[in-house]
């Protein structure tokens, strides 16, 4: 992955996650994220009664989109579409929590029996830097 994009993802902490809910509508939420590379994937810590989790547990549409970058001062954005899944294996959860709590140490206090970790894997992404003329666009490799 492009080093500019990785640096951007390391710097940013919040994104918008949008998915399909059981009744067919969409739901968006602003969430803290952490991420892994090779393959690129994003992790979100939430609770078991959230709309995101409800949709995944009902086996409905797992398609989702994520946008990182909201600052008019930075003028950078990463837009993605892909799929969500619940991380359930204890070994995988342990590895994800290490990544997530390193970026968001405060999140550890919310970990309990109602905590659920969701993974987003992008199937397409586009990074745009609006600080250049013309803007710099980097599409999924």
mmCIF file of C-alpha atoms in Angstrom:
data_model
loop_
_atom_site.group_PDB
_atom_site.id
_atom_site.type_symbol
_atom_site.label_atom_id
_atom_site.label_comp_id
_atom_site.label_asym_id
_atom_site.label_seq_id
_atom_site.Cartn_x
_atom_site.Cartn_y
_atom_site.Cartn_z
ATOM 1 C CA UNK A 1 0.000 0.000 0.000
ATOM 2 C CA UNK A 2 1.142 3.510 -0.739
ATOM 3 C CA UNK A 3 3.133 4.991 2.199
ATOM 4 C CA UNK A 4 1.117 8.258 2.026
ATOM 5 C CA UNK A 5 -2.096 6.319 2.567
ATOM 6 C CA UNK A 6 -0.648 4.283 5.430
ATOM 7 C CA UNK A 7 0.593 7.472 7.133
ATOM 8 C CA UNK A 8 -2.859 9.008 6.702
ATOM 9 C CA UNK A 9 -4.529 5.950 8.271
ATOM 10 C CA UNK A 10 -2.088 6.011 11.193
ATOM 11 C CA UNK A 11 -2.782 9.698 11.830
ATOM 12 C CA UNK A 12 -6.583 9.560 11.601
ATOM 13 C CA UNK A 13 -8.640 7.914 14.338
ATOM 14 C CA UNK A 14 -12.277 8.241 13.266
ATOM 15 C CA UNK A 15 -14.235 7.234 10.182
ATOM 16 C CA UNK A 16 -17.800 6.886 8.966
ATOM 17 C CA UNK A 17 -19.007 3.299 8.586
ATOM 18 C CA UNK A 18 -22.157 2.689 6.523
ATOM 19 C CA UNK A 19 -23.935 -0.613 6.104
ATOM 20 C CA UNK A 20 -27.271 -2.159 5.197
ATOM 21 C CA UNK A 21 -29.707 -2.823 8.066
ATOM 22 C CA UNK A 22 -32.177 -5.752 8.167
ATOM 23 C CA UNK A 23 -35.190 -3.771 6.910
ATOM 24 C CA UNK A 24 -33.283 -2.780 3.775
ATOM 25 C CA UNK A 25 -32.274 0.744 4.678
ATOM 26 C CA UNK A 26 -28.811 2.032 5.305
ATOM 27 C CA UNK A 27 -27.207 3.050 8.579
ATOM 28 C CA UNK A 28 -24.129 5.226 9.045
ATOM 29 C CA UNK A 29 -22.162 5.842 12.197
ATOM 30 C CA UNK A 30 -19.027 7.683 13.168
ATOM 31 C CA UNK A 31 -16.645 5.225 14.817
ATOM 32 C CA UNK A 32 -13.073 4.934 16.029
ATOM 33 C CA UNK A 33 -11.096 2.522 13.901
ATOM 34 C CA UNK A 34 -7.854 0.636 13.924
ATOM 35 C CA UNK A 35 -6.435 -1.160 10.935
ATOM 36 C CA UNK A 36 -4.148 -3.906 9.742
ATOM 37 C CA UNK A 37 -2.204 -4.158 6.501
ATOM 38 C CA UNK A 38 -1.466 -7.111 4.205
ATOM 39 C CA UNK A 39 -4.373 -7.384 3.722
ATOM 40 C CA UNK A 40 -5.816 -3.963 4.463
ATOM 41 C CA UNK A 41 -8.660 -4.272 6.960
ATOM 42 C CA UNK A 42 -10.318 -2.091 9.571
ATOM 43 C CA UNK A 43 -11.548 -2.933 13.064
ATOM 44 C CA UNK A 44 -14.378 -1.373 15.041
ATOM 45 C CA UNK A 45 -15.261 -2.089 18.647
ATOM 46 C CA UNK A 46 -18.998 -1.812 19.312
ATOM 47 C CA UNK A 47 -21.678 -3.465 21.428
ATOM 48 C CA UNK A 48 -23.877 -6.461 20.702
ATOM 49 C CA UNK A 49 -27.114 -4.449 20.358
ATOM 50 C CA UNK A 50 -25.845 -1.951 17.783
ATOM 51 C CA UNK A 51 -27.539 -1.791 14.380
ATOM 52 C CA UNK A 52 -24.259 -2.833 12.750
ATOM 53 C CA UNK A 53 -24.087 -6.039 14.745
ATOM 54 C CA UNK A 54 -27.812 -6.769 14.429
ATOM 55 C CA UNK A 55 -27.557 -6.727 10.640
ATOM 56 C CA UNK A 56 -24.527 -9.040 10.632
ATOM 57 C CA UNK A 57 -26.072 -11.496 13.093
ATOM 58 C CA UNK A 58 -29.262 -11.722 11.048
ATOM 59 C CA UNK A 59 -27.173 -12.711 8.047
ATOM 60 C CA UNK A 60 -28.429 -9.867 5.914
ATOM 61 C CA UNK A 61 -26.362 -7.868 3.481
ATOM 62 C CA UNK A 62 -22.735 -7.575 4.639
ATOM 63 C CA UNK A 63 -21.806 -4.866 2.133
ATOM 64 C CA UNK A 64 -20.513 -1.646 3.644
ATOM 65 C CA UNK A 65 -18.604 1.523 2.935
ATOM 66 C CA UNK A 66 -16.086 3.444 5.012
ATOM 67 C CA UNK A 67 -14.815 7.007 4.643
ATOM 68 C CA UNK A 68 -11.738 8.302 6.466
ATOM 69 C CA UNK A 69 -10.960 12.013 6.315
ATOM 70 C CA UNK A 70 -13.272 14.880 7.193
ATOM 71 C CA UNK A 71 -10.984 17.853 7.682
ATOM 72 C CA UNK A 72 -11.247 20.826 5.355
ATOM 73 C CA UNK A 73 -7.774 21.806 6.556
ATOM 74 C CA UNK A 74 -6.167 18.493 5.555
ATOM 75 C CA UNK A 75 -8.181 17.979 2.340
ATOM 76 C CA UNK A 76 -7.414 14.242 2.265
ATOM 77 C CA UNK A 77 -9.915 11.411 2.071
ATOM 78 C CA UNK A 78 -9.977 7.644 1.670
ATOM 79 C CA UNK A 79 -13.254 6.208 0.401
ATOM 80 C CA UNK A 80 -13.829 2.454 0.417
ATOM 81 C CA UNK A 81 -16.428 -0.207 -0.188
ATOM 82 C CA UNK A 82 -16.245 -3.806 0.929
ATOM 83 C CA UNK A 83 -17.688 -6.279 3.404
ATOM 84 C CA UNK A 84 -18.182 -6.588 7.156
ATOM 85 C CA UNK A 85 -17.899 -9.574 9.433
ATOM 86 C CA UNK A 86 -17.933 -10.199 13.169
ATOM 87 C CA UNK A 87 -14.555 -11.285 14.555
ATOM 88 C CA UNK A 88 -15.373 -14.240 16.796
ATOM 89 C CA UNK A 89 -12.395 -16.553 17.212
ATOM 90 C CA UNK A 90 -10.605 -15.947 20.543
ATOM 91 C CA UNK A 91 -7.159 -16.030 18.912
ATOM 92 C CA UNK A 92 -8.149 -13.526 16.260
ATOM 93 C CA UNK A 93 -9.863 -11.282 18.823
ATOM 94 C CA UNK A 94 -6.717 -11.220 20.937
ATOM 95 C CA UNK A 95 -4.642 -10.103 17.941
ATOM 96 C CA UNK A 96 -7.201 -7.463 16.924
ATOM 97 C CA UNK A 97 -7.458 -6.081 20.463
ATOM 98 C CA UNK A 98 -3.673 -5.580 20.518
ATOM 99 C CA UNK A 99 -3.929 -3.505 17.354
ATOM 100 C CA UNK A 100 -7.045 -1.641 18.465
ATOM 101 C CA UNK A 101 -5.968 -0.818 22.029
ATOM 102 C CA UNK A 102 -2.572 0.370 20.814
ATOM 103 C CA UNK A 103 -4.320 3.046 18.744
ATOM 104 C CA UNK A 104 -7.174 3.628 21.213
ATOM 105 C CA UNK A 105 -6.003 2.795 24.760
ATOM 106 C CA UNK A 106 -9.160 4.335 26.262
ATOM 107 C CA UNK A 107 -11.299 1.728 24.437
ATOM 108 C CA UNK A 108 -10.090 -1.074 26.687
ATOM 109 C CA UNK A 109 -12.376 0.136 29.484
ATOM 110 C CA UNK A 110 -15.399 -0.620 27.263
ATOM 111 C CA UNK A 111 -14.432 -4.245 26.664
ATOM 112 C CA UNK A 112 -16.960 -6.535 28.369
ATOM 113 C CA UNK A 113 -19.342 -9.420 27.635
ATOM 114 C CA UNK A 114 -21.398 -7.154 25.332
ATOM 115 C CA UNK A 115 -18.435 -6.021 23.230
ATOM 116 C CA UNK A 116 -18.294 -7.067 19.589
ATOM 117 C CA UNK A 117 -15.469 -6.442 17.134
ATOM 118 C CA UNK A 118 -16.369 -5.906 13.499
ATOM 119 C CA UNK A 119 -13.883 -6.209 10.657
ATOM 120 C CA UNK A 120 -14.249 -4.329 7.381
ATOM 121 C CA UNK A 121 -12.287 -5.585 4.374
ATOM 122 C CA UNK A 122 -12.259 -3.202 1.415
ATOM 123 C CA UNK A 123 -12.762 -4.577 -2.076
ATOM 124 C CA UNK A 124 -12.283 -1.133 -3.634
ATOM 125 C CA UNK A 125 -10.740 2.116 -2.400
ATOM 126 C CA UNK A 126 -9.754 5.564 -3.620
ATOM 127 C CA UNK A 127 -7.472 8.034 -1.840
ATOM 128 C CA UNK A 128 -7.709 11.683 -2.856
ATOM 129 C CA UNK A 129 -5.402 14.556 -1.940
ATOM 130 C CA UNK A 130 -7.121 17.833 -2.803
ATOM 131 C CA UNK A 131 -4.014 19.860 -1.877
ATOM 132 C CA UNK A 132 -2.450 19.344 -5.301
ATOM 133 C CA UNK A 133 -3.463 20.767 -8.683
ATOM 134 C CA UNK A 134 -4.871 18.723 -10.168
ATOM 135 C CA UNK A 135 -5.851 16.629 -7.165
ATOM 136 C CA UNK A 136 -3.877 13.440 -6.591
ATOM 137 C CA UNK A 137 -6.007 10.315 -6.891
ATOM 138 C CA UNK A 138 -4.682 6.883 -5.985
ATOM 139 C CA UNK A 139 -6.987 3.949 -6.745
ATOM 140 C CA UNK A 140 -6.801 0.439 -5.372
ATOM 141 C CA UNK A 141 -3.772 -1.331 -6.815
#
